[in-house]
CSV table of C-alpha atoms and ligand atoms in Angstrom, one decimal:
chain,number,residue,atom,x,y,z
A,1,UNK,CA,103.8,93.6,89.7
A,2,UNK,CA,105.0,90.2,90.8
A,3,UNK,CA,102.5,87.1,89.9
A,4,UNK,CA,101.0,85.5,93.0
A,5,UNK,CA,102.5,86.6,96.1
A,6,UNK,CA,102.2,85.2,98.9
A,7,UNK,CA,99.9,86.9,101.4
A,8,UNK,CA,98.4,86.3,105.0
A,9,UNK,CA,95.2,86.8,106.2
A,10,UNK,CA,95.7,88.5,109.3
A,11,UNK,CA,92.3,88.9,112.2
A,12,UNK,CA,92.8,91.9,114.4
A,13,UNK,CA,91.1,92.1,117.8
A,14,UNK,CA,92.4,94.2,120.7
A,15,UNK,CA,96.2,95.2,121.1
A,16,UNK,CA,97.6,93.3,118.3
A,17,UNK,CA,98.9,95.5,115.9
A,18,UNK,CA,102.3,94.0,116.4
A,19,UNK,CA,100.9,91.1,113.7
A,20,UNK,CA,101.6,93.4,110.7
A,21,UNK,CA,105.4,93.1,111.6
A,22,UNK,CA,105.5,90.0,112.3
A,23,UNK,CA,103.6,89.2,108.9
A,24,UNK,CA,106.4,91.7,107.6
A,25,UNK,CA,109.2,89.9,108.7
A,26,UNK,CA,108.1,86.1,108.0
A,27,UNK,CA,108.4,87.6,104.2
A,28,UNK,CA,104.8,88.3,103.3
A,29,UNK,CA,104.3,91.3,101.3
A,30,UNK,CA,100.5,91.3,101.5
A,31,UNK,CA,98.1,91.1,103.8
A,32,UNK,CA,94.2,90.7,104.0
A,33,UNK,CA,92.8,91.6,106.9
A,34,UNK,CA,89.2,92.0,109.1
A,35,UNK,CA,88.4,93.0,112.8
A,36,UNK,CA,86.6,90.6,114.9
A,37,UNK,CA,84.7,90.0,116.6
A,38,UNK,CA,83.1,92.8,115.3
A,39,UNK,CA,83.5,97.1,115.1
A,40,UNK,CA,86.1,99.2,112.8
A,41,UNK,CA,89.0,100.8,113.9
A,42,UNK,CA,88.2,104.6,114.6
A,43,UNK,CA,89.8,107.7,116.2
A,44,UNK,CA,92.9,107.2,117.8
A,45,UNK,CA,93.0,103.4,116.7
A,46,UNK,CA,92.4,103.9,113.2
A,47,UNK,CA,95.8,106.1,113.3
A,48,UNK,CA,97.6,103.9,115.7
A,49,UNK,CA,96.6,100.9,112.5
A,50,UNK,CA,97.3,103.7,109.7
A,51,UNK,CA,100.8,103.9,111.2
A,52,UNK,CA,101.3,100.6,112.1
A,53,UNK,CA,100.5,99.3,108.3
A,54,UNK,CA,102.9,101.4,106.6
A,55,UNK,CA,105.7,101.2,108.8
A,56,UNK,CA,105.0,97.4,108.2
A,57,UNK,CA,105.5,97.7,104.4
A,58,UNK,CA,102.8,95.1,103.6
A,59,UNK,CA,99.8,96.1,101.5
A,60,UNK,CA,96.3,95.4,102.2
A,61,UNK,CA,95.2,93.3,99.4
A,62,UNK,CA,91.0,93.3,101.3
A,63,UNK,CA,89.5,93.8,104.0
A,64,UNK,CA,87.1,91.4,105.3
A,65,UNK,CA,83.5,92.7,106.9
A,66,UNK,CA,82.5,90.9,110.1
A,67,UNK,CA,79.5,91.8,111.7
A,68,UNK,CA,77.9,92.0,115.2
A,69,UNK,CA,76.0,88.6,116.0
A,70,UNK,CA,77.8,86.6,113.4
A,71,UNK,CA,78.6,82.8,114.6
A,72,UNK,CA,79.9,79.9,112.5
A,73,UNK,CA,79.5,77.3,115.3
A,74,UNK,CA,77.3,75.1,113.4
A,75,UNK,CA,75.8,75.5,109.3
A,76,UNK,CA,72.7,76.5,111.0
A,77,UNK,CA,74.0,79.4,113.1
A,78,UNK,CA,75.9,80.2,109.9
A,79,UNK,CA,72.2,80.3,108.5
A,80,UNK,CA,70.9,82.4,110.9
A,81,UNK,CA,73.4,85.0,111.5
A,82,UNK,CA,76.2,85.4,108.5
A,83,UNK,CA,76.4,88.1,106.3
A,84,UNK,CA,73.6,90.3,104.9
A,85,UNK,CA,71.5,87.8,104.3
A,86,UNK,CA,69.0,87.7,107.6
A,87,UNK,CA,66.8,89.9,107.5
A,88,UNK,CA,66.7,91.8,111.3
A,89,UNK,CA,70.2,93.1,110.4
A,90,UNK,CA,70.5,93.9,106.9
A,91,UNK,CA,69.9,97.7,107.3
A,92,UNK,CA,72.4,97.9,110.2
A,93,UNK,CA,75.1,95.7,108.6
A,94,UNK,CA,74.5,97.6,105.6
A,95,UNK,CA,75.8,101.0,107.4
A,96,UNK,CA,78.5,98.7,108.7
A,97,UNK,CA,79.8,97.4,105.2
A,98,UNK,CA,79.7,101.2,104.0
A,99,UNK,CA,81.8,102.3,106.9
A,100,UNK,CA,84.3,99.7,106.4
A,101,UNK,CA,84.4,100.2,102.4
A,102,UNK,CA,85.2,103.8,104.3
A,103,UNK,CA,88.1,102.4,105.9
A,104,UNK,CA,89.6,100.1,103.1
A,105,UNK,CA,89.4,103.0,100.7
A,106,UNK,CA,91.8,105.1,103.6
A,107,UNK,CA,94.3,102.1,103.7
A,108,UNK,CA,94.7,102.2,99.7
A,109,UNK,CA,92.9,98.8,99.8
A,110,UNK,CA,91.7,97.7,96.3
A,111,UNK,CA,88.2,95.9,97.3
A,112,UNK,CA,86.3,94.6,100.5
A,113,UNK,CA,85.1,91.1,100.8
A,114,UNK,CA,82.1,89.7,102.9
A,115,UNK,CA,80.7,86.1,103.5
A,116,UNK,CA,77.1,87.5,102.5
A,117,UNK,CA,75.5,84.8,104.1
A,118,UNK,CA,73.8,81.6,102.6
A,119,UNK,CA,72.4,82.9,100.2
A,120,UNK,CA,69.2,81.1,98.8
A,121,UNK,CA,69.4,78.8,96.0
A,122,UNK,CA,65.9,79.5,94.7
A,123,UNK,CA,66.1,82.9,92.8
A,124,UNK,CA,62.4,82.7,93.3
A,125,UNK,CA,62.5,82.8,97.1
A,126,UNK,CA,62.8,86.5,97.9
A,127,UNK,CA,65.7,86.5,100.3
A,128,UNK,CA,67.3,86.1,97.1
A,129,UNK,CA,65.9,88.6,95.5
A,130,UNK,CA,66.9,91.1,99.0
A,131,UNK,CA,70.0,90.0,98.6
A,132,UNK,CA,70.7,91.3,95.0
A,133,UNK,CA,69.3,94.4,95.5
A,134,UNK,CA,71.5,94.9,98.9
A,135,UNK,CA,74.5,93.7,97.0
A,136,UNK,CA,74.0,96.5,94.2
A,137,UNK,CA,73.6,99.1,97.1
A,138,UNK,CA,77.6,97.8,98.4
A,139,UNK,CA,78.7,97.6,94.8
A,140,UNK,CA,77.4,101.3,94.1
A,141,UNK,CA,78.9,102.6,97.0
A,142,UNK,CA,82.1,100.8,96.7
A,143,UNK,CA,82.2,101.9,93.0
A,144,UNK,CA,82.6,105.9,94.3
A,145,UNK,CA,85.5,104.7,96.0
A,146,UNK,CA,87.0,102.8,93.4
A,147,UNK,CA,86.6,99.9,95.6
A,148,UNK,CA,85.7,96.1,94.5
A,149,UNK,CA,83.4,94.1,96.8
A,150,UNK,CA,84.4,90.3,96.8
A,151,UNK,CA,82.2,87.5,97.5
A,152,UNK,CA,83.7,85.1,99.6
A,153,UNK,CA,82.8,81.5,98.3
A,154,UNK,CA,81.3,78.1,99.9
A,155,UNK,CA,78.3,78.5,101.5
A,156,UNK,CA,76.2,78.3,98.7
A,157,UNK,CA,76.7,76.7,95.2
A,158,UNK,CA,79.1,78.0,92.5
A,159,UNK,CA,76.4,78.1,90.4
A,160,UNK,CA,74.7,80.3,93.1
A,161,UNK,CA,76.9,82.6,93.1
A,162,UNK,CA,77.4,83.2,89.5
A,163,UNK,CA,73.6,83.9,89.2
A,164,UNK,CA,73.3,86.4,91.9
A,165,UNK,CA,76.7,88.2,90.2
A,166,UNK,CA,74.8,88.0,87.0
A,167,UNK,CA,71.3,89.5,88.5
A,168,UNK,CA,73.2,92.0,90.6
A,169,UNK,CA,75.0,93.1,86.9
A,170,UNK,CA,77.7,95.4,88.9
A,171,UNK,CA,81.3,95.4,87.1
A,172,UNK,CA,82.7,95.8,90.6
A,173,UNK,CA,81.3,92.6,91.9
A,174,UNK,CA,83.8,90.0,92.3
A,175,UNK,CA,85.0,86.7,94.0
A,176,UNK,CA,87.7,85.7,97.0
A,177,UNK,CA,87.9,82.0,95.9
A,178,UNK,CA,88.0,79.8,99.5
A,179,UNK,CA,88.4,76.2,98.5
A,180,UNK,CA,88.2,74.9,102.0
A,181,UNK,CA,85.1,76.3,102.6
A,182,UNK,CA,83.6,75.0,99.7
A,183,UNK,CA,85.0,71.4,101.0
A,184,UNK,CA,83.9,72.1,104.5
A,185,UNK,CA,80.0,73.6,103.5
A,186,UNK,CA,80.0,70.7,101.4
A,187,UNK,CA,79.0,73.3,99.0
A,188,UNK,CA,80.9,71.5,95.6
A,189,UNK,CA,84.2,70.6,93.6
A,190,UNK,CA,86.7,72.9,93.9
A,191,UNK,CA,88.2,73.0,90.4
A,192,UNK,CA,84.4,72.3,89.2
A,193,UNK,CA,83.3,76.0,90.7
A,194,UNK,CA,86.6,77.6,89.2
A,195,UNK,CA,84.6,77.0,85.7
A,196,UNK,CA,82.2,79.3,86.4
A,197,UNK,CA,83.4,81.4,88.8
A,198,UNK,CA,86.9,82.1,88.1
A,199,UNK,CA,86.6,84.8,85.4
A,200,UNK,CA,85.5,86.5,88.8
A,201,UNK,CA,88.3,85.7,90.9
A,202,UNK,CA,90.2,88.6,92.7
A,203,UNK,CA,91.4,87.0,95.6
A,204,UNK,CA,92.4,83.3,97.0
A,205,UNK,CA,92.2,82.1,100.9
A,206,UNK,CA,94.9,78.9,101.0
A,207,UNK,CA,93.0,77.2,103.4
A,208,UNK,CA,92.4,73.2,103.8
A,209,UNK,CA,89.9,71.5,105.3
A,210,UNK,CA,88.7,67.6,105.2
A,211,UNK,CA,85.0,66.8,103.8
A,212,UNK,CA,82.6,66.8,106.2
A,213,UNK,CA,81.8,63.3,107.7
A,214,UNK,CA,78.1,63.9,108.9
A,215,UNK,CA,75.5,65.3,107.0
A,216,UNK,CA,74.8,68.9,108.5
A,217,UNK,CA,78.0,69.2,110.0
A,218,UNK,CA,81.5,71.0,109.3
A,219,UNK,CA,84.8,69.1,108.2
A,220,UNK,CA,87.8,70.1,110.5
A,221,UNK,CA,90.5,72.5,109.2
A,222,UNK,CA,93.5,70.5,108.4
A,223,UNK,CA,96.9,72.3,107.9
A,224,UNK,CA,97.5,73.7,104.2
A,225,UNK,CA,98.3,70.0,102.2
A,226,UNK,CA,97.1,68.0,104.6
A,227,UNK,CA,93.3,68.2,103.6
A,228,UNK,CA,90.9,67.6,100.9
A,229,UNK,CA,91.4,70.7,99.1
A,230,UNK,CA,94.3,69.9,97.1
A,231,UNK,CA,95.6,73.4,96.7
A,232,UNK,CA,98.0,72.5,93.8
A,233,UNK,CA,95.3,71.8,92.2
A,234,UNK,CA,93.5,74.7,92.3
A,235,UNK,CA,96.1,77.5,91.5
A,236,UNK,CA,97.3,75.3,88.6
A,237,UNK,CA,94.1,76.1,87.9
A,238,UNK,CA,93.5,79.6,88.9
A,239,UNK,CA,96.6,80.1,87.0
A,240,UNK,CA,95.1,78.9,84.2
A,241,UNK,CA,92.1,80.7,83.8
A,242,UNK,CA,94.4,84.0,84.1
A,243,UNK,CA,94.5,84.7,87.8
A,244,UNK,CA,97.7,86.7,89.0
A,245,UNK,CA,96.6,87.9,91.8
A,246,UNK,CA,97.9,87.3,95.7
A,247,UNK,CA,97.9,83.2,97.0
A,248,UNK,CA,96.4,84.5,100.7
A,249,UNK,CA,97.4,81.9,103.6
A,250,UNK,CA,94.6,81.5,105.9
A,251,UNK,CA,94.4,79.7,109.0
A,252,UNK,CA,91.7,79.8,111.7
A,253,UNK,CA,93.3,79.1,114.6
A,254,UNK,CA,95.0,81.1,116.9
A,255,UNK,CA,98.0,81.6,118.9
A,256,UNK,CA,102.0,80.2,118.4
A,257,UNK,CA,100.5,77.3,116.2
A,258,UNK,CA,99.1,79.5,113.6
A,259,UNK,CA,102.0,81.5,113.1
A,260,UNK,CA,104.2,77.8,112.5
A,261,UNK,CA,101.7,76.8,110.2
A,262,UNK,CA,101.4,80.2,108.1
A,263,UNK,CA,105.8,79.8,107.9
A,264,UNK,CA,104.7,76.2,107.0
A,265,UNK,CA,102.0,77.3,104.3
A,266,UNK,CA,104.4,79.7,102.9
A,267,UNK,CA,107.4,77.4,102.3
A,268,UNK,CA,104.4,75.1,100.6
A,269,UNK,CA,103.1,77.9,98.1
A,270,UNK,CA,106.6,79.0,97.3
A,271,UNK,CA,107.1,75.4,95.7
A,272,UNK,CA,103.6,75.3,94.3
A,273,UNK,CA,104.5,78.7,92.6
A,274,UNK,CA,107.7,77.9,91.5
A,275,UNK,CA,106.2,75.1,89.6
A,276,UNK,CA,103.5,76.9,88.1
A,277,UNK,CA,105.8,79.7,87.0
A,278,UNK,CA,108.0,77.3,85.2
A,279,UNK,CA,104.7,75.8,83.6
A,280,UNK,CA,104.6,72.3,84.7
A,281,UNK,CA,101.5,72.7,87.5
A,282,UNK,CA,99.1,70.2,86.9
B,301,MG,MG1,88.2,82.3,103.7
């Protein structure tokens, strides 16, 4: 298997299955992928998808869980409503994430990835403690389908993170390393968080985004280079610590633009990995 190829994260709502070609015939060879706003592909749309995906060729590296309610229109709706983390809809989004393990497993999908919410910082605040024991209920099931379950990074701290993988203590339980977010969440450094997080790392969103400005709010998402991420940086770095896997190209807008800037963000990786290949990446 090729060292980090260059993926896309593709969002599927209604009617668009014609993005797996297209994906195809930019030259990406991988793909990770979620449905939103919200509900899984079933009966004749999970075949139509089945179909679509292989005659694509591309692989589904993960698939992303979105759930009903979510919003990311300001930190504290992000609070409120991401993930698994509040409370009302644990149980429900809990059924959800199994069903869509479901569904990753019957694409040949390796893992499934989730923002899990903001989860709390205290360990001694007992959403935290929730949240562990919910995570080891999605790691267990994903385990008897040979699945991982990534956490996606930058709502909370990388130290975060590596605590509640540690308290969780499933082998299954990895990390899809979004620098952006971490630079938008004003959640940490980057290349700081690959130190304790990267042994985890199964997965990479090539995202930018400039700090935020205001305390409270978001940065905006810049085009890949033209942030604060630096993303050199960070798969010099990933590279580094041992990571091989796929360098995933996400954008989140929608529409002409974002398919110029993922041609754009691919022509940017394939100098970035050249370089690292050849060993002289920063
Ligand atoms: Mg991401």
């Amino acid at each position: 298997m090729e060292s980090l190829t260059i993926g896309v994260f593709l969002v599927f709502g209604e009617n668009d299955l014609w993005k797996l070609e297209r994906a195809r015939a930019l030259g990406f060879t991988s793909a990770q992928m979620v449905r939103w706003p919200t509900g899984y592909f079933t009966g004749q749309e999970r075949e139509d998808f089945k179909r679509a995906l292989k005659q694509s060729g591309l692989q589904v590296t993960t698939v992303f869980c979105a759930y009903e309610g979510e919003s990311y229109e300001s930190r504290e709706a992000v609070k409120r409503t991401i993930g698994l983390v509040p409370r009302e809809t644990r149980a429900v989004r809990l059924a959800e994430t199994r069903k869509i393990a479901d569904f990753a497993a019957e694409l040949g999908a390796p893992r499934i990835a989730a923002h899990i919410g903001i989860v709390p910082e205290d360990p001694a605040d007992p959403v935290y403690g929730e949240v562990a024991e919910t995570m080891k209920q999605v790691c267990d099931y994903c385990q008897g389908l040979g699945l991982e379950m990534a956490l996606e990074t930058g709502q909370e701290t990388a130290a975060c993170l590596r605590r509640l993988i540690g308290d969780v203590g499933r082998k299954n339980l990895k990390v899809n390393f979004d620098p952006a977010n971490m630079i938008a969440y004003g959640s940490g450094k980057p290349l700081e968080a690959l130190d304790l997080l990267g042994e985890y790392v199964v997965g990479v969103h090539c995202k930018d985004y400039h700090s935020p400005k205001e305390e409270g709010k978001f940065g905006g998402e810049a085009r890949l280079g033209e942030g604060d991420v630096n993303i050199e940086a960070v798969i010099g770095k990933l590279w580094s610590l041992g990571y091989r896997g796929p360098l995933t190209i996400e954008r989140e807008i929608y529409g002409e633009q974002q398919w110029a800037d993922f041609a754009a963000a691919k022509a940017l990786l394939e100098e970035i990995r050249a370089k690292v290949l050849r060993g002289s990446a920063p």
